[in-house]
Coordinates of C-alpha atoms (C1' of nucleotides) in Angstrom, one line a residue:
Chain A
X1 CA 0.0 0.0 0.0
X2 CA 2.8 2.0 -0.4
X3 CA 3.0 3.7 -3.7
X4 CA 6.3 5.7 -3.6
X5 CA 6.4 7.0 -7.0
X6 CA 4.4 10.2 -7.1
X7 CA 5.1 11.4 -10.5
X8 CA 2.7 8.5 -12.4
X9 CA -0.4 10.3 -12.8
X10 CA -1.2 13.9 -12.1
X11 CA -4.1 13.4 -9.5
X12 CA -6.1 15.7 -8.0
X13 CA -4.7 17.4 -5.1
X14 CA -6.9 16.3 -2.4
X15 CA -6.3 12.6 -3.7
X16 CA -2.4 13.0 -3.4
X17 CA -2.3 15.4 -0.1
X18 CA -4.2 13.0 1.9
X19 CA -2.1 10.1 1.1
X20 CA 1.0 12.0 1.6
X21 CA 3.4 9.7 3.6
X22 CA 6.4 11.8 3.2
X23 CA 6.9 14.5 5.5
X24 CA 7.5 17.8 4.8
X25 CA 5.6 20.6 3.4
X26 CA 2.9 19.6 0.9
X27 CA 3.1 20.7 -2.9
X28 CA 0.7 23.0 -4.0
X29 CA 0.2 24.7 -0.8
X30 CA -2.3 24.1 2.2
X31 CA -4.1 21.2 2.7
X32 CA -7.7 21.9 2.0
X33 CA -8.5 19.8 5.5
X34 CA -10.6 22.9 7.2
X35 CA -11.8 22.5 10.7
X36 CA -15.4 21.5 9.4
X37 CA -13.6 18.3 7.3
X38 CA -12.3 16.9 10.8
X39 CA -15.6 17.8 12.8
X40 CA -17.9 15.7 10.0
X41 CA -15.3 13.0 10.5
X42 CA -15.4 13.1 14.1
X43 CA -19.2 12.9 13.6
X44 CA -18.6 9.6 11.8
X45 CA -16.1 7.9 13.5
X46 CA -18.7 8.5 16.5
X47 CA -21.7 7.1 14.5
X48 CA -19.8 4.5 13.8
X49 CA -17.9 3.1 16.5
X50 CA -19.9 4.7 19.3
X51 CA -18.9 7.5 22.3
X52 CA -15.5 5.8 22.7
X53 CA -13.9 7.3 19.9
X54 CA -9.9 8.3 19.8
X55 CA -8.6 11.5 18.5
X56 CA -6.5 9.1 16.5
X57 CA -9.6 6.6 14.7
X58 CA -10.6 10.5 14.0
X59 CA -7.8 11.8 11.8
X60 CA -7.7 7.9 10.3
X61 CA -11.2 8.7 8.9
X62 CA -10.4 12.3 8.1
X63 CA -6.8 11.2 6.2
X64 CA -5.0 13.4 8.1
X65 CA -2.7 12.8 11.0
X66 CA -3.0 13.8 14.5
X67 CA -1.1 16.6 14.8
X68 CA -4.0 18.2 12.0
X69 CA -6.9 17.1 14.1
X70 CA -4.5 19.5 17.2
X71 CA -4.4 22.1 14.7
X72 CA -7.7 22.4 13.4
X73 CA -10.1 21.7 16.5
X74 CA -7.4 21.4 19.2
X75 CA -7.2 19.3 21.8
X76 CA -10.4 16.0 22.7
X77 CA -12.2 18.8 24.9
X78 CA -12.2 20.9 22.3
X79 CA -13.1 18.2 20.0
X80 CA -16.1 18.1 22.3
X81 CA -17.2 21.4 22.5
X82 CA -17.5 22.0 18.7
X83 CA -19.3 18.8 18.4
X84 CA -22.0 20.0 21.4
X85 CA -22.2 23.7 19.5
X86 CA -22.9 21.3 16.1
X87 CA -25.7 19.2 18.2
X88 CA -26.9 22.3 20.0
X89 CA -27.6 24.1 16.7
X90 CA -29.2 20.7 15.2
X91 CA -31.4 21.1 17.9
X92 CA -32.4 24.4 18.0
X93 CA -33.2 24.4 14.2
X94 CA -35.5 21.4 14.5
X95 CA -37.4 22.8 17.3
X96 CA -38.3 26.3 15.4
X97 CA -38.5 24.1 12.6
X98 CA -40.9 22.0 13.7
X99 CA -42.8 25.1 15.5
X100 CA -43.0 27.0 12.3
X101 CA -44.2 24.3 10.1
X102 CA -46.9 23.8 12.9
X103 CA -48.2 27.4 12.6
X104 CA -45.9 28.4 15.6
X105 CA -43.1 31.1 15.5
X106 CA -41.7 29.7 18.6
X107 CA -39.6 32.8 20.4
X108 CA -41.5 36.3 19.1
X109 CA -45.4 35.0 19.8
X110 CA -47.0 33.9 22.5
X111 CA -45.8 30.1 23.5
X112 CA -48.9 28.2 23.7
X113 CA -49.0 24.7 25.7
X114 CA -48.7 22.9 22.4
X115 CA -45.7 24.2 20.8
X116 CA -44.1 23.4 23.9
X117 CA -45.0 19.9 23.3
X118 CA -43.5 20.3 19.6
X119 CA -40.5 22.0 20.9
X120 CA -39.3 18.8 23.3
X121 CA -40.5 16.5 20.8
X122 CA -37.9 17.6 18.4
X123 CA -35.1 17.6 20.9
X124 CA -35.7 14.3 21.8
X125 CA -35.9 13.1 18.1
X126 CA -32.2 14.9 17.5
X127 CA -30.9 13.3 20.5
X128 CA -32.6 9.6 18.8
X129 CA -31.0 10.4 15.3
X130 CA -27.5 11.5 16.7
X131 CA -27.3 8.7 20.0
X132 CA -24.0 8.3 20.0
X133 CA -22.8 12.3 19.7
X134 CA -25.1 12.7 22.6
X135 CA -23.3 10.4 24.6
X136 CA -19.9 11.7 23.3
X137 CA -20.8 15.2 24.0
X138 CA -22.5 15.0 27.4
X139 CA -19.7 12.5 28.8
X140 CA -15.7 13.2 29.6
X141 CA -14.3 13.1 32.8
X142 CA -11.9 16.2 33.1
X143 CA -12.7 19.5 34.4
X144 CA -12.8 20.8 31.2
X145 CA -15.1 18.6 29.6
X146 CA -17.3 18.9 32.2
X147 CA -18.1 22.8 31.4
X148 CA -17.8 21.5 27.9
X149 CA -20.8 20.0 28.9
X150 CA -22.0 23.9 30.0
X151 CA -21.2 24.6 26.9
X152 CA -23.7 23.0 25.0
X153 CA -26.3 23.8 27.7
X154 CA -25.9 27.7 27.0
X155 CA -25.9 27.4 23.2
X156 CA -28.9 25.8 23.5
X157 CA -30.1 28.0 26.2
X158 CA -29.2 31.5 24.7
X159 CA -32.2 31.2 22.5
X160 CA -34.6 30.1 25.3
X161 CA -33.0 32.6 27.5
X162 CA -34.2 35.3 25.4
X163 CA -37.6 33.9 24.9
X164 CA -38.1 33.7 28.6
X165 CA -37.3 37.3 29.1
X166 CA -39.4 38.7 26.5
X167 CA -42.1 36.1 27.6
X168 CA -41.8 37.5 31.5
X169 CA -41.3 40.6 30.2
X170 CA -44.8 40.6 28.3
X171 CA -46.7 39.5 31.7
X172 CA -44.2 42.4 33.6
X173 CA -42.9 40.6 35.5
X174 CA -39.3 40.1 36.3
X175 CA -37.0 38.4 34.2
X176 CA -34.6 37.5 36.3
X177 CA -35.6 34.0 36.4
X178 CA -35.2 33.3 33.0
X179 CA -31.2 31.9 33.2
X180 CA -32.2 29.3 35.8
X181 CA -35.3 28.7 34.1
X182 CA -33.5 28.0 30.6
X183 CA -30.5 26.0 32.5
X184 CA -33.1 23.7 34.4
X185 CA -35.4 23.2 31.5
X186 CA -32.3 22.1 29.1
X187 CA -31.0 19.7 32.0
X188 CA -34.7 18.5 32.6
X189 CA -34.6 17.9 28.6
X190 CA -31.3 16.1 28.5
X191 CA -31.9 13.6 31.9
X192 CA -35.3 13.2 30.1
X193 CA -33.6 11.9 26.8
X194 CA -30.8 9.7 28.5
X195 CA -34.1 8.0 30.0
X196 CA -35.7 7.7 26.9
X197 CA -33.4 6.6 25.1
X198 CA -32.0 3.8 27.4
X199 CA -34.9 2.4 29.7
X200 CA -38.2 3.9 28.5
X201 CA -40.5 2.7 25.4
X202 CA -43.0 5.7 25.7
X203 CA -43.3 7.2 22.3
X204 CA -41.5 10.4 22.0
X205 CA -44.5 12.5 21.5
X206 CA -46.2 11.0 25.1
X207 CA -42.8 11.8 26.7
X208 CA -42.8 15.1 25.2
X209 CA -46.1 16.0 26.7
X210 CA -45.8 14.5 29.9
X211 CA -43.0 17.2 30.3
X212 CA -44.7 20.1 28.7
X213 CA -47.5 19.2 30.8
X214 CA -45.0 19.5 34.0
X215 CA -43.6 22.6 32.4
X216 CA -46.5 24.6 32.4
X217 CA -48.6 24.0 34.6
X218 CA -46.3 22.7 37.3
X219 CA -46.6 20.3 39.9
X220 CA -50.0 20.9 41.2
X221 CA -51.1 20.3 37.8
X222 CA -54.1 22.3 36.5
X223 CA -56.6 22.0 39.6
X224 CA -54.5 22.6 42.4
X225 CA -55.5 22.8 46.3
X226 CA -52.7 23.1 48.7
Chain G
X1 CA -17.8 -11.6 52.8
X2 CA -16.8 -11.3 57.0
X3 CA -13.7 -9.1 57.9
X4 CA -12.2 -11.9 60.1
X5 CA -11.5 -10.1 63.5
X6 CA -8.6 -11.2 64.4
X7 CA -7.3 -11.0 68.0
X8 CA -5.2 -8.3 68.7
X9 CA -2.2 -10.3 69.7
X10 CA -0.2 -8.9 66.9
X11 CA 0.4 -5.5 67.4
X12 CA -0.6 -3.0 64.6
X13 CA -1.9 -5.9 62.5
X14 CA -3.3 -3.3 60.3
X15 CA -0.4 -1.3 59.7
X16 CA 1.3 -4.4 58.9
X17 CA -0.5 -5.7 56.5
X18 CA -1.1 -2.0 54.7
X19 CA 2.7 -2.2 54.5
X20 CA 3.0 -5.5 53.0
X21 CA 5.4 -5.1 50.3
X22 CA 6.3 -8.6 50.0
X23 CA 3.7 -10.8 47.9
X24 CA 2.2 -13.8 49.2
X25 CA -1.0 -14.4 51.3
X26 CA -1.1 -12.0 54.4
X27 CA -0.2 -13.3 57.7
X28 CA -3.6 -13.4 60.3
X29 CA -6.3 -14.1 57.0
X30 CA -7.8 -11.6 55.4
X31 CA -6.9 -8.2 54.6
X32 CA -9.7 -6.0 56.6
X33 CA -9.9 -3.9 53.4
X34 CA -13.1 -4.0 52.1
X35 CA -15.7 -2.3 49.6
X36 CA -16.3 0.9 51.9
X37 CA -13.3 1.3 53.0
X38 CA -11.8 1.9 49.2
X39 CA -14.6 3.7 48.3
X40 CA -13.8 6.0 51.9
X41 CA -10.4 6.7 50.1
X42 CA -11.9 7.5 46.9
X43 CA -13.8 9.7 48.0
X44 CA -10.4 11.5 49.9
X45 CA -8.4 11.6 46.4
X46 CA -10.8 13.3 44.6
X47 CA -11.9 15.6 47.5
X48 CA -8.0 16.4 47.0
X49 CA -6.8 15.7 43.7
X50 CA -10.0 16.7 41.5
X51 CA -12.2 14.6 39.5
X52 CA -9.6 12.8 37.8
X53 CA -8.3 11.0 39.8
X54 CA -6.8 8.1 38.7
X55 CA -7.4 3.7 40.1
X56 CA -4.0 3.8 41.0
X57 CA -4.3 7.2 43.5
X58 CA -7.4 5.5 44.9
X59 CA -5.4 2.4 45.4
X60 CA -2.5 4.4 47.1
X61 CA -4.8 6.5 49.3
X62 CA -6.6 3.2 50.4
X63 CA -3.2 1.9 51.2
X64 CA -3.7 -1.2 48.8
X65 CA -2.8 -2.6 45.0
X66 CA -4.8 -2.0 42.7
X67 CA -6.0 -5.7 41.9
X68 CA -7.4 -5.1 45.4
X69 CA -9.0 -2.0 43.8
X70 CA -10.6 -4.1 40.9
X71 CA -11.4 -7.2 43.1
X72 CA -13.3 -4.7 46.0
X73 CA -15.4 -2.6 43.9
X74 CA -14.8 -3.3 40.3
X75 CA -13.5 -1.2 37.4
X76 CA -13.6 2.4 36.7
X77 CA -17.2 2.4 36.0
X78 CA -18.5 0.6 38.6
X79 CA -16.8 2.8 41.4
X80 CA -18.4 5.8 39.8
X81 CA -21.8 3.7 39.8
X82 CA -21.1 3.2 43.5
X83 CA -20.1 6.7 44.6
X84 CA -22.7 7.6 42.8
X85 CA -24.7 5.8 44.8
X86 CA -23.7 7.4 47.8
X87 CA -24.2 11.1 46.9
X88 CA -27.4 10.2 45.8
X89 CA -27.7 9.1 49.2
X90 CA -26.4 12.1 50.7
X91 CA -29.1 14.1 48.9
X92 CA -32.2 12.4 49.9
X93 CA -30.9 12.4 53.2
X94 CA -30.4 16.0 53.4
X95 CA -33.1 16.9 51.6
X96 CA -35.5 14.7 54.1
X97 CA -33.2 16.2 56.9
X98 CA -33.9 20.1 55.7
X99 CA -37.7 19.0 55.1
X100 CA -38.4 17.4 58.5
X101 CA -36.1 20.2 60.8
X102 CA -38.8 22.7 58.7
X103 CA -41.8 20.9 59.8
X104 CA -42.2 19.0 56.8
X105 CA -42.6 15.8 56.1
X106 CA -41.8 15.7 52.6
X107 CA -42.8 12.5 50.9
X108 CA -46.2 11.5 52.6
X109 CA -48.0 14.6 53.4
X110 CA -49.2 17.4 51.3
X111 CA -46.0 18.9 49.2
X112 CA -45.8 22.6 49.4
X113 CA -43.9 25.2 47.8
X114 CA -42.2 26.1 50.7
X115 CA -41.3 22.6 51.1
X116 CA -40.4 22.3 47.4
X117 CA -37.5 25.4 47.4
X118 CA -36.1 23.4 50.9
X119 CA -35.7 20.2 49.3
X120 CA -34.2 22.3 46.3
X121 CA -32.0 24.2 48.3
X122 CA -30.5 21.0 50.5
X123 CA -29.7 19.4 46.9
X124 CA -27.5 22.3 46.0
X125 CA -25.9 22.9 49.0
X126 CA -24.9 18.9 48.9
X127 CA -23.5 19.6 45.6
X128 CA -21.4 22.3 47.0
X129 CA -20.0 20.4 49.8
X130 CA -19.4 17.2 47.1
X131 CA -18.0 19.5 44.4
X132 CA -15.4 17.2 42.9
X133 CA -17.1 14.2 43.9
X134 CA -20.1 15.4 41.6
X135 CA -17.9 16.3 38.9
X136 CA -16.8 12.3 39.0
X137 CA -19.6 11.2 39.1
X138 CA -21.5 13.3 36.6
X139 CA -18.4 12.5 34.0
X140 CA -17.1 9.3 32.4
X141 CA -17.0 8.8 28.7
X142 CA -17.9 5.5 27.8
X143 CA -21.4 4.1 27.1
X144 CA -21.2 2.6 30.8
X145 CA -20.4 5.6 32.8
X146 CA -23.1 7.1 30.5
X147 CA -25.7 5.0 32.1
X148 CA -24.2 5.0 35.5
X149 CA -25.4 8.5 35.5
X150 CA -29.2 7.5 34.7
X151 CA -28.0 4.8 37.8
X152 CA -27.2 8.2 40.0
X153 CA -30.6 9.9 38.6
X154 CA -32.5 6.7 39.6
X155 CA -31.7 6.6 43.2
X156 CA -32.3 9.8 43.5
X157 CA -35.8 9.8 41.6
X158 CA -36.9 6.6 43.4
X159 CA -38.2 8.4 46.6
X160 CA -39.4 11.1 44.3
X161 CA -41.5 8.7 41.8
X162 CA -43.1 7.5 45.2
X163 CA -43.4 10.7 46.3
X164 CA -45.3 11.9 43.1
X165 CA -47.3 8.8 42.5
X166 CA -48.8 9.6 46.0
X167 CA -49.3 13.1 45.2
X168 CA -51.2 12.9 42.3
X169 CA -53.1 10.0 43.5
X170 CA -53.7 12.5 46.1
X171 CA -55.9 14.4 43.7
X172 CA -57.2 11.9 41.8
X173 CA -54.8 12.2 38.5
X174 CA -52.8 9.8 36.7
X175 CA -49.6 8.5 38.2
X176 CA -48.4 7.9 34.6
X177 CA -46.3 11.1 34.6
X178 CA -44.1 10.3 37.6
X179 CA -41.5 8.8 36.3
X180 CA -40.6 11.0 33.3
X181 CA -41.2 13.8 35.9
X182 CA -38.7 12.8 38.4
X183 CA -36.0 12.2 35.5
X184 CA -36.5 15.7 34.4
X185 CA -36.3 17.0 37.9
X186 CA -33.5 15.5 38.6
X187 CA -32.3 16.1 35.6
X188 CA -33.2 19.9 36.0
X189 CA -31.5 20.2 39.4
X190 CA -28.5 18.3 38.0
X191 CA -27.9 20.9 35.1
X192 CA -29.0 23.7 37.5
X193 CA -26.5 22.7 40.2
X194 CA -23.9 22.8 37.7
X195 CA -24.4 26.3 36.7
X196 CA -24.7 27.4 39.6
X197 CA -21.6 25.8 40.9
X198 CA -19.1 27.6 38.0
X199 CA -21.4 30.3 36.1
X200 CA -23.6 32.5 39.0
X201 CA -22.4 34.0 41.9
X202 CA -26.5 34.2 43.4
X203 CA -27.1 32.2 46.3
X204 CA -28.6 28.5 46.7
X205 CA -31.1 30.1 48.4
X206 CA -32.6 32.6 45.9
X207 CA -31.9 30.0 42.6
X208 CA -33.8 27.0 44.8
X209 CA -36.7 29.3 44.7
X210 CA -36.5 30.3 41.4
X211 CA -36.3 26.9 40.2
X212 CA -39.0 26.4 42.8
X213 CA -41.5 28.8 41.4
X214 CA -40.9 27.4 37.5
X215 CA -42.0 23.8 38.9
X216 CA -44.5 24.8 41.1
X217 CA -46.7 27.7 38.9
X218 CA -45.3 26.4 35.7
X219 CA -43.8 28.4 32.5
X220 CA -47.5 30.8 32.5
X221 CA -46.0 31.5 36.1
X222 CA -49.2 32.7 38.8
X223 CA -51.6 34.7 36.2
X224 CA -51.6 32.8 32.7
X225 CA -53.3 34.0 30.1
X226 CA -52.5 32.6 26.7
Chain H
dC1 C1' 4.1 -33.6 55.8
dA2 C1' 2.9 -32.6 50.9
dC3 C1' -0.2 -30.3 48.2
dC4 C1' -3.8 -27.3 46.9
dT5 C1' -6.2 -23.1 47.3
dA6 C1' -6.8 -18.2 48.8
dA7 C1' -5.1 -13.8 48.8
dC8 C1' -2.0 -10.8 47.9
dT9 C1' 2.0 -8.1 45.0
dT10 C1' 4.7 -7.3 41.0
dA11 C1' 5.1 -6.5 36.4
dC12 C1' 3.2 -6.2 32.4
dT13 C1' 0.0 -5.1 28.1
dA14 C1' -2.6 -2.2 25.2
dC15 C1' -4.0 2.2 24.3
dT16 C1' -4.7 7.1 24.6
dG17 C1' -4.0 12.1 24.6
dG18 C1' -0.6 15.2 23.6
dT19 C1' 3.9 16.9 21.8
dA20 C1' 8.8 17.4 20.3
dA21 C1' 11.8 16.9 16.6
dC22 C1' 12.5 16.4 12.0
dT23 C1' 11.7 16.9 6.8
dT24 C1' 10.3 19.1 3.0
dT25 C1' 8.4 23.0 0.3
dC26 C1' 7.4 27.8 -0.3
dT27 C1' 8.6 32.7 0.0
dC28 C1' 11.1 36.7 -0.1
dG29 C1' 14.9 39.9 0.6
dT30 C1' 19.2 41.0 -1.4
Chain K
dA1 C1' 18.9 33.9 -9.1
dC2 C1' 19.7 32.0 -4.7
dG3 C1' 20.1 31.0 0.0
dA4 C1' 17.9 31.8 4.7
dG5 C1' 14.1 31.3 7.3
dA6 C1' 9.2 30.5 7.8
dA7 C1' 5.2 27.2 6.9
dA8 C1' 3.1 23.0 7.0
dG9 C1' 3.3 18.6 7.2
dT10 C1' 4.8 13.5 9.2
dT11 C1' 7.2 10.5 12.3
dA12 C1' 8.3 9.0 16.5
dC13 C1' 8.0 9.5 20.9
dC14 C1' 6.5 10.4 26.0
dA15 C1' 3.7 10.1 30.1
dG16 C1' -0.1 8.3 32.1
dT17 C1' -4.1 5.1 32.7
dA18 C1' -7.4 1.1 32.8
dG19 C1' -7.1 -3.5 33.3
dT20 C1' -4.9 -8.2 33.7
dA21 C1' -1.6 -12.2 33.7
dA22 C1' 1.8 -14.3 36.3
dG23 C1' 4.4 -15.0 40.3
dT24 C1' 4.7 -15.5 45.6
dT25 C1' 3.5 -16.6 50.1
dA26 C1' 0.3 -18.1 54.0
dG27 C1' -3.3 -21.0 55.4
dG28 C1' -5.9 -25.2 55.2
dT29 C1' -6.6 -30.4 54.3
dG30 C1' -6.1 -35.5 53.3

DNA sequence: CACCTAACTTACTACTGGTAACTTTCTCGT
DNA sequence: ACGAGAAAGTTACCAGTAGTAAGTTAGGTG
């Protein structure tokens, strides 16, 4: 597997750069392996061989070598971080998604019992369709990771952060709540879908409304006494 | 498995065996090392050196090898199962503690909100004193540690799903919801506790009651309209 | 007493994250 | 045009970790 002789054929860059087995500078300048390339391996290496992956099964399946996968994304906690921003966003977009193609705008109008429903029905489905970079994401052991795992919970709670202050805001009243609101609601959605996934076999959607049902009307539930 | 209690006609049997260097059976049967006892000294390393602590400093604290390690409590994931057991533990009890010393009995009579932002409150300030210890525990990349996390969330939600299958029997509703309701609380304090813990400088007290009030009144908070 | 088993310790493997050192190509000032 | 230094790779390595196999001694048993 070793073909030493370069000058056979004139192939196309990216062919000949990502076999490059000689050190040294590449010909024809920089390698066109961005941080993006790396990150879509990383997502498939986790797809494919579960939360366990190495840095190293990573730059395999993106043809580079480690040192790249240090340069482009940095170090595994990085890794992770960039891969919970990627998952955060995923989720974010299928929830307005799915409230917009429900007749729902989601943040500006009013939220309504039922598009809160829609809203943790998509999350969970993104956390079904990408099990594995769930895992990856919300697990490491360091320090580091472990705000990594912050990390994703404020990209996806900017968003609701602001809706919950122009939501208190449009009932005047304060809006100071509305970070530990958006922090506890995204842990409450995250607990929910490791339970899901691994020892429930509720459909999504009864999950989904059990919670909203929690969410807003609280514990008492709609008729309470004490 | 009985911790032979041997006479004490040796002197300092203990420290003699903890100093065994030399391989071979210990002298006076078994080694009166058991499960608690490492997990004691796990508990000490990462206390001191962080949440990474490594087998090998657990071994060293405990004053043992670490086949001892593996043979007392199991690999890497199963001690994190099992202090994860005990914080879990430590929270019920101090939540039950806070709740009784307020004049409320928690679990089996009428829950209030006072008696929710309590239970809240205790859970944080756990956290606070078990800082490292939760970051441990919390953590753990691989698919097992994953789950040993739902294995923390369960021990705490168990007295809860009692608690809530009670309290909507109470009023006559389905007990249906309990179990995806404790998850998410849990779930909710988890992610909340963490925040709190490296992001906000407010204290437990006023977060346990804002968390209190979103769980109690719900998202619509006391006057709903939409 | 000889031998087998229990209960350790030592020493090792396999692997991982991370980095230093080296090699080649490009660029640019003189 | 040309050589020095910067750029951009690869190789080879290090330190540390989970987990285990093999070796060693004390205690029990026919």
């Amino acid at each position: 597997m070793k073909q030493t002789d370069v000058m056979g054929k004139a192939p196309t860059t990216t062919e000949r750069r990502l076999n490059a087995r000689r050190p040294g500078r590449p010909v024809g300048g920089q390698l066109e392996v961005d941080r993006e390339h790396v990150l879509d391996a990383a997502e498939r290496v986790i797809a494919r061989d579960g939360a366990g992956a190495s840095i190293e099964a990573v730059a395999l399946e993106a043809g580079v070598t480690k040192p790249i996968v240090y340069d482009r994304v940095g170090g595994r906690a990085d890794l992770a971080d960039a891969l919970a921003e990627r998952l955060a966003d995923r989720m974010v977009d299928a929830a307005n998604q799915a409230l917009q193609s429900g007749g729902q705008t989601g943040a500006d109008t009013g939220l309504t019992r039922q598009a809160l429903t829609t809203f943790i029905e998509a999350n969970l489905q993104v956390v079904d369709r990408h099990r594995d970079l769930f895992l990856y994401v919300t697990g490491g052991t360091t320090e580091q990771t472990a705000l990594g795992r912050l990390k994703l919970a404020e990209r996806s709670t900017t968003p609701m952060t602001r809706a919950l202050v122009a939501w208190r805001r449009g009932f005047g009243q304060s809006a100071e709540v509305a970070e530990p609101w958006a922090f506890g609601i995204v842990g409450m959605l995250q607990m929910s879908a490791m339970w899901w996934l691994t020892q429930s076999d509720r459909s999504a959607r009864d999950v989904a409304d059990q919670l909203a049902e929690l969410l807003w009307h609280g514990l008492p539930g709609g008729d309470r006494s004490a």
